[in-house]
PDB file of C-alpha atoms in Angstrom:
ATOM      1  CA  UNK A  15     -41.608 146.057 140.021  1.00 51.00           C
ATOM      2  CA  UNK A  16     -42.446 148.156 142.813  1.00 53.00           C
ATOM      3  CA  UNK A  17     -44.424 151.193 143.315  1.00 52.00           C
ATOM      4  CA  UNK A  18     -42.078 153.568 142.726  1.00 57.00           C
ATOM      5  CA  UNK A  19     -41.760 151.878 138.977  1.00 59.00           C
ATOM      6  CA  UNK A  20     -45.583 151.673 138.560  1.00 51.00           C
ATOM      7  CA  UNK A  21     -45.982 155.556 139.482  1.00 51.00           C
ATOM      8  CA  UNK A  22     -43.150 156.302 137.426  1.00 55.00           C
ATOM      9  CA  UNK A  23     -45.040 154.535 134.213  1.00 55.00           C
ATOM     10  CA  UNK A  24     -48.379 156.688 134.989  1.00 48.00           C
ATOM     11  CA  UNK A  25     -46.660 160.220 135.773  1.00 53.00           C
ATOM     12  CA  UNK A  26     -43.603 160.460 133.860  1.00 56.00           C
ATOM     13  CA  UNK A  27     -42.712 163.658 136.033  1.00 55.00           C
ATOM     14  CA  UNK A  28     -42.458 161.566 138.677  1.00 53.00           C
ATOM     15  CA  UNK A  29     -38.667 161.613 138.399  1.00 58.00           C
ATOM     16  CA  UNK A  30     -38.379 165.214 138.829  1.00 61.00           C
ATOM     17  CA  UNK A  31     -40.148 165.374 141.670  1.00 66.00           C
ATOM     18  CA  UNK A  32     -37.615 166.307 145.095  1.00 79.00           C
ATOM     19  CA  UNK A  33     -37.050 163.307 147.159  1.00 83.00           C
ATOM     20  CA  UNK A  34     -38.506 165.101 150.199  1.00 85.00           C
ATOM     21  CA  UNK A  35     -41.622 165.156 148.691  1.00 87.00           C
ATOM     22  CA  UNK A  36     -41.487 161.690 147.291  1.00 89.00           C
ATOM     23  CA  UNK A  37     -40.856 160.634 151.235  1.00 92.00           C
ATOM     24  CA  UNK A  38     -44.068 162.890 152.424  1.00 92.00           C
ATOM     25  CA  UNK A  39     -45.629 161.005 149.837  1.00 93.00           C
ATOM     26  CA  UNK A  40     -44.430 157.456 150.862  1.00 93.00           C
ATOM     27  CA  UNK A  41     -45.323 158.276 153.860  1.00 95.00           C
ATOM     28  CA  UNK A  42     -48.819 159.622 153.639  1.00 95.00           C
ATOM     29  CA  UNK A  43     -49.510 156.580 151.379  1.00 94.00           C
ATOM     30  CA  UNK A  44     -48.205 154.153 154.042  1.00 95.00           C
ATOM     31  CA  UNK A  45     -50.088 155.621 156.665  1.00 96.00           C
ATOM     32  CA  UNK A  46     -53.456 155.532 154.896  1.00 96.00           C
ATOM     33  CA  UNK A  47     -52.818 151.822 154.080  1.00 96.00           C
ATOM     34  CA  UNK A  48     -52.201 150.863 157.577  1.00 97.00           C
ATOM     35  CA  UNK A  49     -54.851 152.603 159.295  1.00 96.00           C
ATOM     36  CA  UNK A  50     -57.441 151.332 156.647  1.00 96.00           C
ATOM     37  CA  UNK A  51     -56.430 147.703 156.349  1.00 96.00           C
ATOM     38  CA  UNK A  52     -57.801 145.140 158.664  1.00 96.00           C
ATOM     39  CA  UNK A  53     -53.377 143.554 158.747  1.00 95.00           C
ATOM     40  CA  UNK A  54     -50.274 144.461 159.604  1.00 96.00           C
ATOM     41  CA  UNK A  55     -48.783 145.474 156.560  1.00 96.00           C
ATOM     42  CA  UNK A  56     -44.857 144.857 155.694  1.00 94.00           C
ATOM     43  CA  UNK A  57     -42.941 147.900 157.115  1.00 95.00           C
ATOM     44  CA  UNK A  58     -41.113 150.013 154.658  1.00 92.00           C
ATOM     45  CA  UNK A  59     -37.829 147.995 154.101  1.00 83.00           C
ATOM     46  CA  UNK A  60     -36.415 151.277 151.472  1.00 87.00           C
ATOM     47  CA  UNK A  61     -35.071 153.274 154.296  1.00 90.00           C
ATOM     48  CA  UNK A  62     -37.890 155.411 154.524  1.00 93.00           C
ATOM     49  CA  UNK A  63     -38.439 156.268 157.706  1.00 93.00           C
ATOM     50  CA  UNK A  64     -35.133 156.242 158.741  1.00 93.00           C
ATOM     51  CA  UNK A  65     -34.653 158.998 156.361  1.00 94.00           C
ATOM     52  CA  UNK A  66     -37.821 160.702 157.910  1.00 95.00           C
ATOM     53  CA  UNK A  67     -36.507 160.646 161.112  1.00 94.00           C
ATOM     54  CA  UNK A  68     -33.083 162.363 159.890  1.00 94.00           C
ATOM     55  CA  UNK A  69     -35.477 165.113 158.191  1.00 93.00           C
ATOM     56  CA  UNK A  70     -37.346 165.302 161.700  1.00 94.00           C
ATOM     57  CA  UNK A  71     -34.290 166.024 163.829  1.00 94.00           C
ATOM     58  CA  UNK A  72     -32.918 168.526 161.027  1.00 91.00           C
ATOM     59  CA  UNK A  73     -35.755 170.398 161.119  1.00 90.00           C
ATOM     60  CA  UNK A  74     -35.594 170.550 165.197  1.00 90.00           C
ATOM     61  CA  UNK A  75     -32.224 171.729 165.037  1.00 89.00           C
ATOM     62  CA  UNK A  76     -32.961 174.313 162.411  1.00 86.00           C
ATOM     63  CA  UNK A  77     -35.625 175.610 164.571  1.00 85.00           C
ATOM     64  CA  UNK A  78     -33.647 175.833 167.648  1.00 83.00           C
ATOM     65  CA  UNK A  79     -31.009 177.818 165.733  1.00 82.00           C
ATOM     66  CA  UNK A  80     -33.974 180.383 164.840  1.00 79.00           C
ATOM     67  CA  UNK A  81     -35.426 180.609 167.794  1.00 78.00           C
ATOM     68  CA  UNK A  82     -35.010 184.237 169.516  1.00 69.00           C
ATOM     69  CA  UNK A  83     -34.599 186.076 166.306  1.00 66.00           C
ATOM     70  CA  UNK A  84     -36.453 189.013 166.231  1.00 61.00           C
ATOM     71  CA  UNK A  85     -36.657 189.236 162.027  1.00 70.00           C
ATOM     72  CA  UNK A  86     -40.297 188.897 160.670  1.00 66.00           C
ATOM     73  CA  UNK A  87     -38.854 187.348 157.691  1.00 66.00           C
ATOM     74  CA  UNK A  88     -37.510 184.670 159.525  1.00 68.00           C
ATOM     75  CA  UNK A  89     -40.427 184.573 162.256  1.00 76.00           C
ATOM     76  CA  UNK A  90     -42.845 184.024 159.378  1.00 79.00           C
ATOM     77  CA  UNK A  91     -39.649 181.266 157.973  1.00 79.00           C
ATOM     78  CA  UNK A  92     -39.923 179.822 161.663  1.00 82.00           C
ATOM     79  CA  UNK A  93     -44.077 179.354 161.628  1.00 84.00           C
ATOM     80  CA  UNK A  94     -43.772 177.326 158.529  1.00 85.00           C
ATOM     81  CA  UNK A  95     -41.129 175.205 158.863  1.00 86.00           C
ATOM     82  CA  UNK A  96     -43.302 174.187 162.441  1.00 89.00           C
ATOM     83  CA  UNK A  97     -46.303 173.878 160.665  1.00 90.00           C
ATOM     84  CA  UNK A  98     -44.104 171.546 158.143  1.00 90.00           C
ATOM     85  CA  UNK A  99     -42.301 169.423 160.805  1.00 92.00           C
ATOM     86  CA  UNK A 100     -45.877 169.203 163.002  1.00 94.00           C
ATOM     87  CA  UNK A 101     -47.056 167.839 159.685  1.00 93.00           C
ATOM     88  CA  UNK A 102     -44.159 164.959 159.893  1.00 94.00           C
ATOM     89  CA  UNK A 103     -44.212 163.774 163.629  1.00 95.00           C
ATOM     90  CA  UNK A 104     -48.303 163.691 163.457  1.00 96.00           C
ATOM     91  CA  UNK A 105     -48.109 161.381 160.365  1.00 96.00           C
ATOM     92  CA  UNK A 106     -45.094 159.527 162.159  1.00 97.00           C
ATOM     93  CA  UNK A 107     -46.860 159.283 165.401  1.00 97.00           C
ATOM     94  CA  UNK A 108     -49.936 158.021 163.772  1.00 97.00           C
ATOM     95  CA  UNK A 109     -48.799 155.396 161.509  1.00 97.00           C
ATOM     96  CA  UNK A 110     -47.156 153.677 164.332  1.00 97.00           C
ATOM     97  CA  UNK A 111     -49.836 153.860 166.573  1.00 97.00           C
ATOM     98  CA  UNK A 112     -51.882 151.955 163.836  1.00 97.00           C
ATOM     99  CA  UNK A 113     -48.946 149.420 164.340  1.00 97.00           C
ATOM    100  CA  UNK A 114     -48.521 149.216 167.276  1.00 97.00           C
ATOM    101  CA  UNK A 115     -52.922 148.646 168.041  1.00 96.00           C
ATOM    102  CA  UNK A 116     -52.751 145.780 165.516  1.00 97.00           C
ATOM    103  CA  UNK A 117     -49.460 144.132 167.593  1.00 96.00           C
ATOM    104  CA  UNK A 118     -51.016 144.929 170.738  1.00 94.00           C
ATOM    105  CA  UNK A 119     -54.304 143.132 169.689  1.00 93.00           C
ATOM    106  CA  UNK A 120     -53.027 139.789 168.174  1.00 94.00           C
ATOM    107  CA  UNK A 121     -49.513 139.465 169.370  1.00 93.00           C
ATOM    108  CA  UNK A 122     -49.332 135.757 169.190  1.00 89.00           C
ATOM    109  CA  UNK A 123     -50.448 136.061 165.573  1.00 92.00           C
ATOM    110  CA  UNK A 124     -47.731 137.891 164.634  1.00 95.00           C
ATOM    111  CA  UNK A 125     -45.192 136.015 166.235  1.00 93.00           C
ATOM    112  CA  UNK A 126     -46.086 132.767 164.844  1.00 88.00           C
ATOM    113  CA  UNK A 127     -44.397 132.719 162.216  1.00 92.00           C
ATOM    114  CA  UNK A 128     -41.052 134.213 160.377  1.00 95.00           C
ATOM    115  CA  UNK A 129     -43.490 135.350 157.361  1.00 95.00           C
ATOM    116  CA  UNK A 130     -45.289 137.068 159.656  1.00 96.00           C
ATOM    117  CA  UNK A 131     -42.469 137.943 162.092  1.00 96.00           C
ATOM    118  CA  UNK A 132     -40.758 139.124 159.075  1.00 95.00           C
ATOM    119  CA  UNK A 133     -43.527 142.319 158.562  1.00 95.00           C
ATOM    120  CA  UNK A 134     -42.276 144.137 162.132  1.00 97.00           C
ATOM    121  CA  UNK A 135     -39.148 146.279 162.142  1.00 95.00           C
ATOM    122  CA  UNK A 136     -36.827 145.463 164.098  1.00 94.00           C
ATOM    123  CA  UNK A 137     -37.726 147.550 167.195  1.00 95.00           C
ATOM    124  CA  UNK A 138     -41.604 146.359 166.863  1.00 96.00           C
ATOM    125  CA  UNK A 139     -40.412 142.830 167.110  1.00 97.00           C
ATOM    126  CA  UNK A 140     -38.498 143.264 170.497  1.00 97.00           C
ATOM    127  CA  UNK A 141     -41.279 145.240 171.637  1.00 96.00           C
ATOM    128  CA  UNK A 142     -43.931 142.426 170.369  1.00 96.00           C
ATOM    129  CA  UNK A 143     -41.580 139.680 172.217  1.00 94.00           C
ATOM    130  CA  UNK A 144     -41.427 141.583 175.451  1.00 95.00           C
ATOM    131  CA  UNK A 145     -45.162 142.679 175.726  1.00 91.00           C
ATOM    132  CA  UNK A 146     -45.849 138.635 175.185  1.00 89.00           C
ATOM    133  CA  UNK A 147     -43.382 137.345 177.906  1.00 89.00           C
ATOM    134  CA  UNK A 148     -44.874 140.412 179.748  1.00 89.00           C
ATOM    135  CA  UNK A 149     -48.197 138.903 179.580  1.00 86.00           C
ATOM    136  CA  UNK A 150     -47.811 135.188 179.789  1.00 80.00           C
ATOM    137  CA  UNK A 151     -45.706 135.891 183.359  1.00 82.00           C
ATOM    138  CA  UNK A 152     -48.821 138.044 184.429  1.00 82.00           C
ATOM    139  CA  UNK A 153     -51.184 135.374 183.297  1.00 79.00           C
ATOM    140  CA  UNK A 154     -48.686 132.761 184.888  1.00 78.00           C
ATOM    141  CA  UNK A 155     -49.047 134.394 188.664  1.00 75.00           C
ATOM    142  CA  UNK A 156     -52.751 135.445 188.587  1.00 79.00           C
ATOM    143  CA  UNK A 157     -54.477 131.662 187.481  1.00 77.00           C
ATOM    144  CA  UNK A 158     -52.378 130.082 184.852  1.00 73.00           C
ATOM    145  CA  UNK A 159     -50.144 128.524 187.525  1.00 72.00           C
ATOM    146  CA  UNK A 160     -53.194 126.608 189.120  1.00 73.00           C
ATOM    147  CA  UNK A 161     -53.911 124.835 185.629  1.00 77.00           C
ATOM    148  CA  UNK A 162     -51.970 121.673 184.525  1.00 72.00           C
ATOM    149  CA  UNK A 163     -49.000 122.356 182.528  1.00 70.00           C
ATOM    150  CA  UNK A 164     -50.554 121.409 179.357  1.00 66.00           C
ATOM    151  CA  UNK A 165     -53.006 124.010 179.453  1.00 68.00           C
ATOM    152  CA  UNK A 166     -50.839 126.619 180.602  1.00 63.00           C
ATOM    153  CA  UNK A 167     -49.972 128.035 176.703  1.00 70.00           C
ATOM    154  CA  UNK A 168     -51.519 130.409 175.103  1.00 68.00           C
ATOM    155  CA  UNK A 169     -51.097 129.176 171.472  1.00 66.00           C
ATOM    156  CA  UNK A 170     -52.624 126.277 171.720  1.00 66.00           C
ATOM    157  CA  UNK A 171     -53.830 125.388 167.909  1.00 65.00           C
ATOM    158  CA  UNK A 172     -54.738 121.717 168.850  1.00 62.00           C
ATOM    159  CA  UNK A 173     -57.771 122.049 170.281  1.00 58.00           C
ATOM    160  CA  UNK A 174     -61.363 120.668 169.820  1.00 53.00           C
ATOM    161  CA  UNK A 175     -62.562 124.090 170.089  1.00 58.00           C
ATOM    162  CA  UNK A 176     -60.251 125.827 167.376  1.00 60.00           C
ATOM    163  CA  UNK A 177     -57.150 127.881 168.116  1.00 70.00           C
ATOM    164  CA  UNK A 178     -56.307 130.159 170.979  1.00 74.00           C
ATOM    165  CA  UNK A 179     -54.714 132.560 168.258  1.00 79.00           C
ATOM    166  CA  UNK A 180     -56.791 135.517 167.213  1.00 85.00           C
ATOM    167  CA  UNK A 181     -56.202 136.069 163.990  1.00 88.00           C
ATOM    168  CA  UNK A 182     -57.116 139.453 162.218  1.00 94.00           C
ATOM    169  CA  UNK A 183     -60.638 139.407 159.875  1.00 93.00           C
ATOM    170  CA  UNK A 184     -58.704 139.035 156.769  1.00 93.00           C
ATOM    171  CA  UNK A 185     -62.947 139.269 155.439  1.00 92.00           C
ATOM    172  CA  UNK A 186     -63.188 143.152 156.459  1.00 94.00           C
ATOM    173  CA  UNK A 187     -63.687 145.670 153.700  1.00 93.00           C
ATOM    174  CA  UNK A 188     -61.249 147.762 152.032  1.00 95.00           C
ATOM    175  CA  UNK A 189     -60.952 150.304 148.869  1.00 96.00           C
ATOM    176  CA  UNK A 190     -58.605 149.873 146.932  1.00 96.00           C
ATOM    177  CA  UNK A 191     -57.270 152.274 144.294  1.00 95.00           C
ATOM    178  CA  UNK A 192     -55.558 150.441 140.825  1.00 94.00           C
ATOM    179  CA  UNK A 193     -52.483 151.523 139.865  1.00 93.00           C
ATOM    180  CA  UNK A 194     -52.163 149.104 136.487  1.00 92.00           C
ATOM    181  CA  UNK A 195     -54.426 147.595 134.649  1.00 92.00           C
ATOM    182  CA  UNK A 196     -55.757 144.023 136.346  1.00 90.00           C
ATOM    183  CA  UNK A 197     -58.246 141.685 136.415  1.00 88.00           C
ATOM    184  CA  UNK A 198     -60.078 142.122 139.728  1.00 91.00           C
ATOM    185  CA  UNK A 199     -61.556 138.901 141.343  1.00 88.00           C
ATOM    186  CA  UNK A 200     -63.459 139.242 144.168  1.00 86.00           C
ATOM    187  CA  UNK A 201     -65.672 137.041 146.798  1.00 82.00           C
ATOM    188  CA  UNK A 202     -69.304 137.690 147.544  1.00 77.00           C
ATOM    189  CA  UNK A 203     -72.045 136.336 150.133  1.00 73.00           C
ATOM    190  CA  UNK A 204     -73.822 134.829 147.474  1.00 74.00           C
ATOM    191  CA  UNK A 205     -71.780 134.531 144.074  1.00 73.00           C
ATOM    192  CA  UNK A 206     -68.357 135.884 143.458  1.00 82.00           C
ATOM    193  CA  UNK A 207     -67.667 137.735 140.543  1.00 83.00           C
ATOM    194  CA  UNK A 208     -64.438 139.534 138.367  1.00 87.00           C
ATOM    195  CA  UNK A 209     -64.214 142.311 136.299  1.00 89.00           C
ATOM    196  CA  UNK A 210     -61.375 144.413 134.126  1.00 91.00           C
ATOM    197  CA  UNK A 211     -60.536 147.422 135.725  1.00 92.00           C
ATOM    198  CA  UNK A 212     -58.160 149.879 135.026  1.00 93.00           C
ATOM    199  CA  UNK A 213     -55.340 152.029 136.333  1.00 93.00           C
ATOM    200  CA  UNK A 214     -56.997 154.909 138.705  1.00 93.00           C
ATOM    201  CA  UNK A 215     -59.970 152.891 139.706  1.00 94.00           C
ATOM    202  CA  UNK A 216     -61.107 152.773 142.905  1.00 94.00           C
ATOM    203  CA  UNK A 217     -62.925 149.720 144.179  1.00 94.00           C
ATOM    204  CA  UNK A 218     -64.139 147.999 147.223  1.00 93.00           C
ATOM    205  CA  UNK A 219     -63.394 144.672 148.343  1.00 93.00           C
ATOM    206  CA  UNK A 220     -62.611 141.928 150.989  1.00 93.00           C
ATOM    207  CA  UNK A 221     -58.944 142.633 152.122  1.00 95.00           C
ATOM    208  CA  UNK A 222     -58.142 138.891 151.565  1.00 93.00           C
ATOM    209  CA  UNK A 223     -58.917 139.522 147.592  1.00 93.00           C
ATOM    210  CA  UNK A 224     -57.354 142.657 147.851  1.00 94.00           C
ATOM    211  CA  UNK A 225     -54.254 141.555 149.209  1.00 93.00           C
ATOM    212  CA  UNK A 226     -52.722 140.122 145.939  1.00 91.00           C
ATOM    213  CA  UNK A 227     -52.952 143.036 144.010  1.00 92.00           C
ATOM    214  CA  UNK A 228     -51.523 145.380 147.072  1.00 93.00           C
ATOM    215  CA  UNK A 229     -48.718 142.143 147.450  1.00 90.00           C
ATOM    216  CA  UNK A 230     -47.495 143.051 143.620  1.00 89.00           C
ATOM    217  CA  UNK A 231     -48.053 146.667 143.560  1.00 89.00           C
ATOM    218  CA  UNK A 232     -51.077 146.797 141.008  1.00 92.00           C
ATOM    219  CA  UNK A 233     -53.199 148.621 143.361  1.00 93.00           C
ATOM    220  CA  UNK A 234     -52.932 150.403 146.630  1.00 94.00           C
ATOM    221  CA  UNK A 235     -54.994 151.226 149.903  1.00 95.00           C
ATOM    222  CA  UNK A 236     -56.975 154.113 150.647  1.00 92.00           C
TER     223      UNK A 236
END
């Protein structure tokens, strides 16, 4: 079940509603997930931003076609269909920029493994790969050359000292809305504690208890 099927159990109008506004809605969701949680969450493997980007580059071309008509009918058309697609590129823009700060901060991290590998899109793990090799080679001809071999990697897990591999605080806070009915377990400094809770509630925990209910669609980020 994903959260399509969950939404479409609590609103049963959610059928009727016009796939553009389903994606604006995907998409506004997805955004306020990744900018509020601490990880890199899995990107949208539905087609959704592919069909985003279609909508985008539509909406360009409409625009150019209206451009230079003098018709305040279709000047006033022209404003909001700007104001619309302005809407689009800044929620585009910003969700990957969210992305791209959590790749940028613990690259190793996310290349170490093919669970983890497995969250980037395609172009986000080329650009993950590149910006590594980019910065090993720059670490390689400023000091890293001068070391012994062995202590020229930078994923070095072995040592006495713990890993080289910043990881991201899985501990941070998050809120987290329900969207079924769940049992909510969650980790405190001095006791942990559960409680029922139930669809529409919005509670705060650590994201590594949150994570299982976002994982299996019972509750979401905001």
């Amino acid at each position: 079940m994903d959260i399509d099927d969950i939404l479409r159990e609590v609103d049963p109008t959610f059928d009727s509603v016009p796939d553009e506004t389903r994606d604006l809605q995907s998409l506004t969701r997805a955004w306020v997930a990744e900018r509020s949680s601490p990880e890199l969450l899995r990107w949208p493997a539905d087609g959704l931003f592919e069909r985003v980007n279609d909508r985008i580059k539509r909406q360009i071309e409409r625009i150019e076609d209206m451009t230079g008509d003098m018709d305040p009918k279709t000047n006033f058309a022209l404003i909001v269909i700007q104001t619309e697609l302005e809407r689009y590129k800044y929620l585009v823009r910003s969700y990957l920029r969210a992305r791209i700060a959590k790749i940028d901060r613990h690259t190793l991290h996310y290349l170490s493994s093919a669970e983890l590998r497995s969250r980037l899109s395609g172009t986000e793990l080329a650009y993950a790969t590149r910006h590594q090799a980019l910065l090993h080679n720059h670490y390689l001809s400023s000091f890293l050359s001068a070391f012994p071999a062995a202590l020229q990697n930078l994923n070095d897990t072995t040592g006495g000292s713990g890993s080289m591999v910043e990881a991201p605080d899985l501990d941070a806070a998050v809120f987290v809305r329900l969207l079924a009915d769940a049992a909510v377990e969650g980790r405190g400094t001095d006791a942990d504690g559960a409680m029922d809770c139930r669809v529409g509630d919005v509670v705060i925990l650590r994201w590594s208890d949150a994570k299982r209910l976002v994982d299996r669609g019972s509750a979401e980020v905001v």
